[in-house]
PDB file of C-alpha atoms and ligand atoms in Angstrom:
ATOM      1  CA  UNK P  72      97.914 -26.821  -6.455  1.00  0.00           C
ATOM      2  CA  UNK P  73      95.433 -24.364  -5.639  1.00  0.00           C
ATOM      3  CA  UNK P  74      91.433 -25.703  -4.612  1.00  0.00           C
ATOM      4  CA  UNK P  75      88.737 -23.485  -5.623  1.00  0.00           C
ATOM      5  CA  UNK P  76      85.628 -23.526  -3.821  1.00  0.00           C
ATOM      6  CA  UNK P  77      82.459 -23.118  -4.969  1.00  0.00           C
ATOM      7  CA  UNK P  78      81.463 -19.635  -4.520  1.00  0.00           C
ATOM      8  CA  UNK P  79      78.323 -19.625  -2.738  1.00  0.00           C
ATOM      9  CA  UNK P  80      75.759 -17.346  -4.357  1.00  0.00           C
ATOM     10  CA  UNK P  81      73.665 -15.227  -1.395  1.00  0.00           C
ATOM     11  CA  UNK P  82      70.529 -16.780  -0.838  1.00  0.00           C
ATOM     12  CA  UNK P  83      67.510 -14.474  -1.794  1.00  0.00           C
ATOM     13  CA  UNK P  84      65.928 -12.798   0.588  1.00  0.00           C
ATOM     14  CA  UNK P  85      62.415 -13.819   1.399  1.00  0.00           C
ATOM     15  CA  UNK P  86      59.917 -11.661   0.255  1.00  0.00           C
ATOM     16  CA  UNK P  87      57.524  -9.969   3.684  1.00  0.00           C
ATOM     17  CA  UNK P  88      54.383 -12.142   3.552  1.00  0.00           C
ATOM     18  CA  UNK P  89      51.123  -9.726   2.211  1.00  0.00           C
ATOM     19  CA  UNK P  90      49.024  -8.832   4.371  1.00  0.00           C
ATOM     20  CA  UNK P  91      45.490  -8.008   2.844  1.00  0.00           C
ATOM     21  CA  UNK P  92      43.982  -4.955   4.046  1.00  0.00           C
ATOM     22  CA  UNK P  93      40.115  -5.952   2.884  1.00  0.00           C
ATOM     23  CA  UNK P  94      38.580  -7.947   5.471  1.00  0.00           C
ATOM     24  CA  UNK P  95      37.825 -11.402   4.515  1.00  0.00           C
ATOM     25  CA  UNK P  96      33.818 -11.477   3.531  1.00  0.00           C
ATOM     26  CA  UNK P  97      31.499 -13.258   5.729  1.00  0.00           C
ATOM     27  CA  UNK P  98      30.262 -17.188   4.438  1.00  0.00           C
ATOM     28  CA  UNK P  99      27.178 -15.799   6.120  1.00  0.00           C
ATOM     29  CA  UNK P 100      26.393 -12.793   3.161  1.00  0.00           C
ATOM     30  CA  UNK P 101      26.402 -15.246   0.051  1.00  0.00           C
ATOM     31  CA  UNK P 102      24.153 -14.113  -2.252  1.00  0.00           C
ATOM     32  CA  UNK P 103      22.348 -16.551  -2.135  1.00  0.00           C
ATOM     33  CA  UNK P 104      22.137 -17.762   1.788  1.00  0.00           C
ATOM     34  CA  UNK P 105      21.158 -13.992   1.936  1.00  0.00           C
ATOM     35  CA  UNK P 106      18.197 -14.791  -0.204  1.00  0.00           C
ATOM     36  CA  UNK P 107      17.591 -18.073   1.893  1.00  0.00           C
ATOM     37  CA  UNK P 108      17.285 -15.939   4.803  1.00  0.00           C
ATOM     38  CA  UNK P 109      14.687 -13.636   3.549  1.00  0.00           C
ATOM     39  CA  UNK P 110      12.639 -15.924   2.476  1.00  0.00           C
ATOM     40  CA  UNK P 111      12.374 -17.539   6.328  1.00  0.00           C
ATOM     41  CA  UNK P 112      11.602 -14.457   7.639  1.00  0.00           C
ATOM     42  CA  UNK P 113       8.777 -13.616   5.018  1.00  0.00           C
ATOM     43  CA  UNK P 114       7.547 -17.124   5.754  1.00  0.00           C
ATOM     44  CA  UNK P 115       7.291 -16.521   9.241  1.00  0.00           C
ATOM     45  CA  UNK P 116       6.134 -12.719   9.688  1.00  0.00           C
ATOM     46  CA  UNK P 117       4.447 -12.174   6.381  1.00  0.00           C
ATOM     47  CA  UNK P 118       3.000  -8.417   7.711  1.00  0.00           C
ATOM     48  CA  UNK P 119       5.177  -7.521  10.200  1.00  0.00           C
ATOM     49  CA  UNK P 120       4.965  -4.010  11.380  1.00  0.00           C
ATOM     50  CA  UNK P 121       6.147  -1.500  13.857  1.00  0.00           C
ATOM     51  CA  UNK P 122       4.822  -2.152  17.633  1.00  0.00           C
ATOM     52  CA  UNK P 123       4.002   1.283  18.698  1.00  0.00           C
ATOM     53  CA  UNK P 124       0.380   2.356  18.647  1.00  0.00           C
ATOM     54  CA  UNK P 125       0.182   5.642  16.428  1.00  0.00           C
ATOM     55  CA  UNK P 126      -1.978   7.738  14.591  1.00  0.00           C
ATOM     56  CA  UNK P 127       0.084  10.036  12.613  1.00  0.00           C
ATOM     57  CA  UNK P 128       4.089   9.938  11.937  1.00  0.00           C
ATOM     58  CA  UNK P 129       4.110  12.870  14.964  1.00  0.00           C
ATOM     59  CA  UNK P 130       2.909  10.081  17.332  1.00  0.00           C
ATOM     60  CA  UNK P 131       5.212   7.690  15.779  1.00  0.00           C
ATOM     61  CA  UNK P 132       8.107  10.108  15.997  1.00  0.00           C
ATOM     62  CA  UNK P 133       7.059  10.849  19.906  1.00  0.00           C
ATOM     63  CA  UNK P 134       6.122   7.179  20.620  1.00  0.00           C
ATOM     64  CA  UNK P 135      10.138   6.113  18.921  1.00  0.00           C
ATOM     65  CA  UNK P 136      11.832   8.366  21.173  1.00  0.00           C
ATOM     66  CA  UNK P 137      10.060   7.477  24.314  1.00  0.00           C
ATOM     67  CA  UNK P 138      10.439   3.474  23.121  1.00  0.00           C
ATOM     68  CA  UNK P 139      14.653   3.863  24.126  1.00  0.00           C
ATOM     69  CA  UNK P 140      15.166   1.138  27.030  1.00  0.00           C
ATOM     70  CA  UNK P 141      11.485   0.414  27.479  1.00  0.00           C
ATOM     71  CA  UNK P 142       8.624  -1.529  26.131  1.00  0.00           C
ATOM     72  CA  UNK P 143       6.482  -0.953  23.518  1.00  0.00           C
ATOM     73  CA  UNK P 144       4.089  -2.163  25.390  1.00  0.00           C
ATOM     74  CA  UNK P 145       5.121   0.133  28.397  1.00  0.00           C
ATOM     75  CA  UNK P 146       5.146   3.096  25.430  1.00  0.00           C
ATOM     76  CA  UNK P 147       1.756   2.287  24.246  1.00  0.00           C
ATOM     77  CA  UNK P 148       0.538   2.396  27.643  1.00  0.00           C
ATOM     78  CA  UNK P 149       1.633   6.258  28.192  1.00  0.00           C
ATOM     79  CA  UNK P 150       1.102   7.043  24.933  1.00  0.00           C
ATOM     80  CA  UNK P 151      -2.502   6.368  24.865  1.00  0.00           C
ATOM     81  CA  UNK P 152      -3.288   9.166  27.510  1.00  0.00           C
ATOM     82  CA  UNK P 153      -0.080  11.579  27.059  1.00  0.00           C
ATOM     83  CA  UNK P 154      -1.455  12.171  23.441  1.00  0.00           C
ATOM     84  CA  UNK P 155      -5.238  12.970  24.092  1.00  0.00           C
ATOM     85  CA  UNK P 156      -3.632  15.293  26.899  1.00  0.00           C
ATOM     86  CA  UNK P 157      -1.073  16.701  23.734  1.00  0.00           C
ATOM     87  CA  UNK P 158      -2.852  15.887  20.579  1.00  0.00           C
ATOM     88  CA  UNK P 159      -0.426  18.249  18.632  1.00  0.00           C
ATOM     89  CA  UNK P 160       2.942  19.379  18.214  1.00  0.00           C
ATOM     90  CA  UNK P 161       1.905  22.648  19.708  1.00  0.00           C
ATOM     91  CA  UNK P 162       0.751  21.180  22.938  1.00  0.00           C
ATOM     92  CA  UNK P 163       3.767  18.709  23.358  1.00  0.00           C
ATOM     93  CA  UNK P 164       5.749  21.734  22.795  1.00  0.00           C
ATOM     94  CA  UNK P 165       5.164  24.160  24.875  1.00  0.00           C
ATOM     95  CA  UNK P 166       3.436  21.716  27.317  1.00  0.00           C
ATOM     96  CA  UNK P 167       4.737  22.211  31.076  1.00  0.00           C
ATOM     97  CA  UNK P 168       8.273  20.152  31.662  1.00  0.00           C
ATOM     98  CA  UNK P 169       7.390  19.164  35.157  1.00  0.00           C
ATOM     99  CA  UNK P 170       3.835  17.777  34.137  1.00  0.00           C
ATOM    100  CA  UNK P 171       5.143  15.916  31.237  1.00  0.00           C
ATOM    101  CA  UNK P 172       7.858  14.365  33.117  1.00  0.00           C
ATOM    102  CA  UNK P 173       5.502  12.792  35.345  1.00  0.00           C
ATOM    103  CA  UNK P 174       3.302  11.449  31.909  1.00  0.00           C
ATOM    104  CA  UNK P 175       6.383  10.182  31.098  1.00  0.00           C
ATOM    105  CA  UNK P 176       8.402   8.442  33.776  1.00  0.00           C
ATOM    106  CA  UNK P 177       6.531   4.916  33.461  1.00  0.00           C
ATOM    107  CA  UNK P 178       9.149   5.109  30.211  1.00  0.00           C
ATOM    108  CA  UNK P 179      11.908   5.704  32.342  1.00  0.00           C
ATOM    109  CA  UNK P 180      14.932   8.512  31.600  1.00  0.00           C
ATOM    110  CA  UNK P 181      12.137  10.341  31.944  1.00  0.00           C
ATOM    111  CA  UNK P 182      13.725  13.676  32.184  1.00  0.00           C
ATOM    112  CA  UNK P 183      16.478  13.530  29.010  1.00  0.00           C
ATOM    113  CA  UNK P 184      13.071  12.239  27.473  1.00  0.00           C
ATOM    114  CA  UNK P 185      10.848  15.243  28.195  1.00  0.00           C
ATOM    115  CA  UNK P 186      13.463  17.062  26.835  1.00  0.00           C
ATOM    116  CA  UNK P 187      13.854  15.553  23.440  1.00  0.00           C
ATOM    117  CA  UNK P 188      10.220  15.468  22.917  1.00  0.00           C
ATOM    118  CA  UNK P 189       9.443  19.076  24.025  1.00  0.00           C
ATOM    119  CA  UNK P 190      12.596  20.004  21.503  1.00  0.00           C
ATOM    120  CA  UNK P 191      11.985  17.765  19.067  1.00  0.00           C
ATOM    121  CA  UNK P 192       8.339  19.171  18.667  1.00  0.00           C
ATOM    122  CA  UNK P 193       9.465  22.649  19.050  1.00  0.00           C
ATOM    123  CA  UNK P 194      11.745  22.201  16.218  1.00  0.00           C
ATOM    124  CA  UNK P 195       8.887  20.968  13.970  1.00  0.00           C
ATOM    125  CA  UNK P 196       6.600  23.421  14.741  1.00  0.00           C
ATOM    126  CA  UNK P 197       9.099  26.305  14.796  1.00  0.00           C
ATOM    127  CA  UNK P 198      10.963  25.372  11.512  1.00  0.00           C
ATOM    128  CA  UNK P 199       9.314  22.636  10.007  1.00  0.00           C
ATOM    129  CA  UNK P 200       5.230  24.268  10.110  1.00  0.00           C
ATOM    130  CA  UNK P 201       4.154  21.764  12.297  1.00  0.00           C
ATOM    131  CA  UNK P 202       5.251  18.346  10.096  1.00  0.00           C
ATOM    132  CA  UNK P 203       7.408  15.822  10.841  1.00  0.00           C
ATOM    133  CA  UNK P 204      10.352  16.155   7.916  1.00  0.00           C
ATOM    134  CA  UNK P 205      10.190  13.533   5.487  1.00  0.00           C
ATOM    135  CA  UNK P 206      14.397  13.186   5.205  1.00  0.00           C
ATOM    136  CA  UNK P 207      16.715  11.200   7.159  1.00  0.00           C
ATOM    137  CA  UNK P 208      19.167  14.618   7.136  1.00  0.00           C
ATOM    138  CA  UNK P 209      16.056  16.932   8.466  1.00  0.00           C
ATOM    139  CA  UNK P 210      15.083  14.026  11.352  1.00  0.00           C
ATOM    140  CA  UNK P 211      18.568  13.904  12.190  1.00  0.00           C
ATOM    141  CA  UNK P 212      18.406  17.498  13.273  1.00  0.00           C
ATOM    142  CA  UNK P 213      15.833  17.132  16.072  1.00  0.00           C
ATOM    143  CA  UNK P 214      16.593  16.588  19.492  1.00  0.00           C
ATOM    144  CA  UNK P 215      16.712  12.768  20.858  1.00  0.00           C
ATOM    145  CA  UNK P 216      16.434  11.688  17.348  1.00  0.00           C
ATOM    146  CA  UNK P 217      19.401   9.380  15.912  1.00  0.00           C
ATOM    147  CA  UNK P 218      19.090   7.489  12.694  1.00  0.00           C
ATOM    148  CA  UNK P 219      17.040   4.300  14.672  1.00  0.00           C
ATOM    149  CA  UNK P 220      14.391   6.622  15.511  1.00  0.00           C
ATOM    150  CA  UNK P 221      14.515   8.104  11.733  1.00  0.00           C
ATOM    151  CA  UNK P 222      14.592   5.353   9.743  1.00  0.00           C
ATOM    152  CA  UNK P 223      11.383   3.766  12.086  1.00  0.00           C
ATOM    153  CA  UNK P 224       9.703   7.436  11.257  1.00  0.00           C
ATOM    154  CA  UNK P 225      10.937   6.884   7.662  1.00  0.00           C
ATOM    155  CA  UNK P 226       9.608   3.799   6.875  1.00  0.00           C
ATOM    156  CA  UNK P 227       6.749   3.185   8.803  1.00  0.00           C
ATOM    157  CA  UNK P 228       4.768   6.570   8.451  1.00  0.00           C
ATOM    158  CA  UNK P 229       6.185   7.409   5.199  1.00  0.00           C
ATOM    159  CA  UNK P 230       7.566   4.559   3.933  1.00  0.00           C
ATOM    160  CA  UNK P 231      10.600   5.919   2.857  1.00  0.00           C
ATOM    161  CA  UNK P 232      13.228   3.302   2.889  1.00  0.00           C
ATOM    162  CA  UNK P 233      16.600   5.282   4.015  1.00  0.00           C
ATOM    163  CA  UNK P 234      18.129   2.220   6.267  1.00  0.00           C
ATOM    164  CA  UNK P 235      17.506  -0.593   8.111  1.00  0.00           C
ATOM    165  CA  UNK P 236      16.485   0.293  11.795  1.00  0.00           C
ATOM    166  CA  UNK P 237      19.001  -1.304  14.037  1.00  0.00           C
ATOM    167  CA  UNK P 238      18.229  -1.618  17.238  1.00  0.00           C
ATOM    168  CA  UNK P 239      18.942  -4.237  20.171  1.00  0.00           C
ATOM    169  CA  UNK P 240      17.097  -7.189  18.522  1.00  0.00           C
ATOM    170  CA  UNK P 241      18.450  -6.209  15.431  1.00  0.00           C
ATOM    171  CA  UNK P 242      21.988  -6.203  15.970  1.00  0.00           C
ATOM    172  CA  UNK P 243      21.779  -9.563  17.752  1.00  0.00           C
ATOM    173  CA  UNK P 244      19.832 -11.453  15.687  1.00  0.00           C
ATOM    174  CA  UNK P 245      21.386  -9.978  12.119  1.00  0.00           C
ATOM    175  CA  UNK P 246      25.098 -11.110  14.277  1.00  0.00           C
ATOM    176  CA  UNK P 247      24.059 -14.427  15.031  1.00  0.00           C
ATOM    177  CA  UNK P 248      22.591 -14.692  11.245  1.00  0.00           C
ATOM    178  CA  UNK P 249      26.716 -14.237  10.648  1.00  0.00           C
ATOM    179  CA  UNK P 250      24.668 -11.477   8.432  1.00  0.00           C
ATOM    180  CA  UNK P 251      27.310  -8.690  10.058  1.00  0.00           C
ATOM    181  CA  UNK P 252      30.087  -9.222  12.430  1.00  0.00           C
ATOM    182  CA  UNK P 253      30.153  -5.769  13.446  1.00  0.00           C
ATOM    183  CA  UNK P 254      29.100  -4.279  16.642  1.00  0.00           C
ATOM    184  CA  UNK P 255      28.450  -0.637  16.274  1.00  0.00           C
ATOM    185  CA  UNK P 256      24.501  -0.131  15.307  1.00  0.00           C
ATOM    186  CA  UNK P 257      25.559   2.349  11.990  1.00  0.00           C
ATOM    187  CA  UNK P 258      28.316  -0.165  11.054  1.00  0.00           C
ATOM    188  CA  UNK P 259      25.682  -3.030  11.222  1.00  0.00           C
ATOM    189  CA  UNK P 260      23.483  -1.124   9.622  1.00  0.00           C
ATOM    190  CA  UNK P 261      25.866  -0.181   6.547  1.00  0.00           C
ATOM    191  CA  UNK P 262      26.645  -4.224   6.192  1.00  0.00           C
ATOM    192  CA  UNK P 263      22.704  -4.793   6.214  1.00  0.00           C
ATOM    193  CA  UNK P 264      22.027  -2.141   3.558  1.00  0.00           C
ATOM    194  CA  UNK P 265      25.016  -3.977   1.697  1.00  0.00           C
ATOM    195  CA  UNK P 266      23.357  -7.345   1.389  1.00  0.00           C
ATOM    196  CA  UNK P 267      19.694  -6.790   1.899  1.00  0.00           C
ATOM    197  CA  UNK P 268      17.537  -5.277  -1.304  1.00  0.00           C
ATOM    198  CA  UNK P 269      16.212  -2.044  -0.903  1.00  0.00           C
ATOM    199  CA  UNK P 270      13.100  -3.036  -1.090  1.00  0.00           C
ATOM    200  CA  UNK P 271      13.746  -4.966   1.785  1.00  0.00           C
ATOM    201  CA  UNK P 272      14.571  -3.010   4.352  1.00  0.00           C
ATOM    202  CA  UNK P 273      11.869  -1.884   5.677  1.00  0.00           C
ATOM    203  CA  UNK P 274       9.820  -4.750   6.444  1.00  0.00           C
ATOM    204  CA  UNK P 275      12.902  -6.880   7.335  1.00  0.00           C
ATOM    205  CA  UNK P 276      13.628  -4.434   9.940  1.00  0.00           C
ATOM    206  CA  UNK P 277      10.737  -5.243  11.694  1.00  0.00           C
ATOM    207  CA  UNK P 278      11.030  -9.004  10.906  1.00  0.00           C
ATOM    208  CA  UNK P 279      14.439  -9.196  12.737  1.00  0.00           C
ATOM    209  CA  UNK P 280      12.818  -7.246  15.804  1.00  0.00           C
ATOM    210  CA  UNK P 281       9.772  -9.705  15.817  1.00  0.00           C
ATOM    211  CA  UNK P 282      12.384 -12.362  15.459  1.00  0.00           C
ATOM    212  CA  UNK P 283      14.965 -11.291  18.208  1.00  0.00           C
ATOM    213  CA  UNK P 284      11.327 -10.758  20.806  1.00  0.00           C
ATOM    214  CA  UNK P 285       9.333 -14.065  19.401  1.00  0.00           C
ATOM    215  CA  UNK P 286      12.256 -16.853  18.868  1.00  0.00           C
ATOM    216  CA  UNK P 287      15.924 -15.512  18.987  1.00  0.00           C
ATOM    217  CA  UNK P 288      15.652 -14.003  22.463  1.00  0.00           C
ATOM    218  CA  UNK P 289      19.040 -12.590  24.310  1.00  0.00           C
ATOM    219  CA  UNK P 290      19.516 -14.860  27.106  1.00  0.00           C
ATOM    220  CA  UNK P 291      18.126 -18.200  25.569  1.00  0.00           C
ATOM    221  CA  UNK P 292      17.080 -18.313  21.960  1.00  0.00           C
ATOM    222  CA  UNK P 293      14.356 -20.907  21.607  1.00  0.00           C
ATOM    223  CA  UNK P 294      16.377 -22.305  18.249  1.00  0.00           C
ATOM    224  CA  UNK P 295      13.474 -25.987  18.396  1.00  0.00           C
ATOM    225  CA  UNK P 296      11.238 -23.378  17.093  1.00  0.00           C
ATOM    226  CA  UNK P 297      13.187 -21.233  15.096  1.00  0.00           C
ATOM    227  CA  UNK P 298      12.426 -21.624  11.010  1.00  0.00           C
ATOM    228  CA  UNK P 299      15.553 -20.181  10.402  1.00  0.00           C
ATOM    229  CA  UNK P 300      17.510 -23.429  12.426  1.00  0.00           C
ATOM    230  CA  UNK P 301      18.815 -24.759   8.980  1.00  0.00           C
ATOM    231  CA  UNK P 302      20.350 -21.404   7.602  1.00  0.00           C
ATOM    232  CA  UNK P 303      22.304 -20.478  11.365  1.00  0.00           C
ATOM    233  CA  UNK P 304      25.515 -21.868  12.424  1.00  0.00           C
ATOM    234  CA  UNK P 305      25.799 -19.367  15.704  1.00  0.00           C
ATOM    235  CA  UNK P 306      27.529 -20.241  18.556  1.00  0.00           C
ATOM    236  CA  UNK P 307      24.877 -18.997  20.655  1.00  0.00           C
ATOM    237  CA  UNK P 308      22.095 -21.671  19.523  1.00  0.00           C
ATOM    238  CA  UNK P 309      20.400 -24.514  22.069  1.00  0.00           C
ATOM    239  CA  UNK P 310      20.363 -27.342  19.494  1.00  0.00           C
TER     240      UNK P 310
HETATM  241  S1  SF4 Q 610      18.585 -20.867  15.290  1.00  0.00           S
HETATM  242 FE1  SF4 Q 610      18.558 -19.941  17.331  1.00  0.00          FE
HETATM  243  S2  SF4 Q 610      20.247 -18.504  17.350  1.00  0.00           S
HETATM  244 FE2  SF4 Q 610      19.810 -18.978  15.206  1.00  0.00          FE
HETATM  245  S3  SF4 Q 610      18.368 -17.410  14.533  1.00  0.00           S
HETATM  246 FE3  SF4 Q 610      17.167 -19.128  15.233  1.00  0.00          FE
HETATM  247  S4  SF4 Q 610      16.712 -18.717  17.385  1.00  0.00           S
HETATM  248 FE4  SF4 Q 610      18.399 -17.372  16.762  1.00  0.00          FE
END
């Protein structure tokens, strides 16, 4: 007698697991934690604004670029006799490079630094007649200026909000907010302008930089005085 078997049917093959290409979205940029946020940081610097002494948005402009890796305080300190020696464009621009780079070199990088000021105000007088430009794509054109030292140009002599500034106190603080979990300033500054109003940005730019010097400083953030405790989960915190 013959025995059949069973014939055995193949077994399926398994289907490759998907693998999602959008990166999963941050707890830390719900809606309405976001607002949570905001609302701290209004609390707690009402009327925030930018550090640097200034008179006009070509001392702003001047006093931004000479701010990289130094004090405002240290800035404001130069500043306050560099510009009654160079009042205008004119004079910053054609001023002599050895003399300014000893006004200067209390700012440190003094020499890359005499050269973006003496360009950046020979571009504005040469072929912008004499005023700083009012866009983020003309300020991006002038020597030592990147989009920090724009947007601070932007929104605090113009108030033109075009981005958030980003700068050392503001990427730390807005990462340990779990507000961005990137670590290149434009990237950080793209997921800010995401999930920050426009109205915002501005003034919370200079909230997170109070923020970072006053309470959430680098080496030991002093979280038992921090308003913001409640709303921040980051690993970096001392309570
Ligand atoms: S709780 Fe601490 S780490 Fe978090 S924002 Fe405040 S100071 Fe910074």
């Amino acid at each position: 007698m013959e025995i059949r078997r069973p014939v055995r049917k193949p077994k399926p093959k398994k289907k490759p697991a998907r693998v999602s290409r959008t990166p999963k979205k941050s707890p830390g940029t719900d809606p309405k934690r976001v607002r949570a946020i905001l609302a701290k940081l209004d609390e707690a610097y009402p009327s925030v604004t930018c550090a640097l002494e200034h008179r006009n948005p070509f001392e702003l402009l001047i006093a931004t670029i000479l701010s990289a890796q130094c004090t405002d305080v240290r800035v404001n300190e130069v500043t306050k006799t560099l510009f009654r020696k160079y009042p205008t464009p004119e004079a910053l621009a054609y001023a002599h490079p050895l003399e300014l780079q000893q006004e200067i070199r209390p700012t440190g990088f003094f020499r890359n630094k005499t050269k973006s000021v003496m360009g950046a105000s020979k571009k504005i007088v040469e072929e912008f007649s004499g005023a700083v430009p009012r866009t983020m794509e003309q300020l991006l054109t002038l020597p030592g200026v990147a989009r920090k030292t724009a947007n601070v140009v932007l929104g605090t002599a113009f108030g033109i909000a075009a981005g958030v500034v980003v700068d050392t106190h503001v990427q730390r603080v807005s990462r340990r907010l779990d507000l961005t979990r990137q670590t290149e300033p434009k990237k950080i500054e793209l997921d800010l302008m995401r999930v920050v109003p426009r109205e915002k940005w501005i003034l919370f730019s200079h909230q997170l930089i109070w923020h970072g010097r006053r309470v959430c400083q680098a080496r030991k953030p002093r979280c038992m005085e921090c308003n913001l405790e409640r709303l921040c989960y980051s690993k970096d915190k001392t309570v």
